[in-house]
Amino acid sequence: MDIRHLKYFLGVVDHGGFGRAAEHLLVAQPSLSQAVLALERELGVQLFHRTGRQVVVSAEGRALIEPARRAVRDLDAVKFTADSLKGAQVGQVDIALLPSQAVEPFSTLAVRFGRLFPAMTISAQPAYTGADVMAMLSDGSCELGLFGSAPFSPPPGIRLETLEDQEMVLIGLPGQPFTDGSTVHPSELAGQRLITSPAGSVMRHVVDEILASGVDAHIAVEVAHRSTLLPLVLAGGGLTILAAAWADLARRCGAAVMRLEPTSTLRVTLAYRATGPLTSAAEAFVGVTREYISGKDL
């Protein structure tokens, strides 16, 4: 079986069609279509249902996705290992990343990683909940996951390493109505407009607990893209609750950051599959993360 055919198959899956996959893979669409047809003939199954311009992955195709990703990744691991033996230390680590952790500790980890392994690349894929990360690890689309959540037991085959606990903080415009550095109790949020994420995040859990306690606050905006929360606050849309990783950026942008009492914390965790070897790039990133955990300044 030609590994190129598996890469083309995954390209169609990931990009939702032959045209977009061909553009991404930098191949002619007829060549890509012929390669996928050759793979279907070799396997004896139909991998896609083609109805006009629509392409839908078949049940047989869905069953092939994970082993195909493993095969492609394993081949990449062989290539990366060979390059590392030659001293090149090249490769790419695919990591599922939540927005808050993209601020910190990912920024610090990425800078340290780049300094130690300048020929390697980090490809960060967006995720919004810990469940998203677990799914991306399970289907092979990412090797690693960096996310924040309440402590939980991972599914079988997934290993977790705790980096740190981040306190949840309240962010708003200075003096509207709280001052930077002050401590705010839930009862003081009565009458306030809150900006939050959909259910499933620690941030939303804190908001829901405040509302459930009887505080007459109002969810003004619910948005999945957490990168828009700070701009909404700065535009006067209300208050938001975020991990302390956002505090420095929020203050640099002119916002006020307040402590919440009682406190709630977010556990920041690195996740990866416990079965099978990681690529050399992923192993290198795990190593940098462990140095971060140990408190060493690389």
mmCIF file of C-alpha atoms in Angstrom, residues 178 184-192 210-211 213-217 260-262:
data_model
loop_
_atom_site.group_PDB
_atom_site.id
_atom_site.type_symbol
_atom_site.label_atom_id
_atom_site.label_comp_id
_atom_site.label_asym_id
_atom_site.label_seq_id
_atom_site.Cartn_x
_atom_site.Cartn_y
_atom_site.Cartn_z
ATOM 1 C CA PHE A 178 -14.338 47.053 40.525
ATOM 2 C CA VAL A 184 -14.838 40.295 44.627
ATOM 3 C CA HIS A 185 -17.464 38.079 46.253
ATOM 4 C CA PRO A 186 -20.310 36.533 44.216
ATOM 5 C CA SER A 187 -22.961 38.717 45.867
ATOM 6 C CA GLU A 188 -21.197 41.827 44.505
ATOM 7 C CA LEU A 189 -21.876 40.639 40.943
ATOM 8 C CA ALA A 190 -25.629 41.339 41.268
ATOM 9 C CA GLY A 191 -26.837 43.386 38.319
ATOM 10 C CA GLN A 192 -23.671 42.770 36.281
ATOM 11 C CA ILE A 210 -22.633 32.089 40.930
ATOM 12 C CA LEU A 211 -26.041 32.236 39.249
ATOM 13 C CA SER A 213 -26.418 30.770 44.404
ATOM 14 C CA GLY A 214 -29.147 33.326 43.707
ATOM 15 C CA VAL A 215 -27.016 36.216 42.451
ATOM 16 C CA ASP A 216 -29.076 38.307 40.019
ATOM 17 C CA ALA A 217 -26.436 38.617 37.291
ATOM 18 C CA LEU A 260 -12.702 35.922 43.188
ATOM 19 C CA GLU A 261 -13.557 34.753 46.681
ATOM 20 C CA PRO A 262 -14.091 31.858 47.148
#
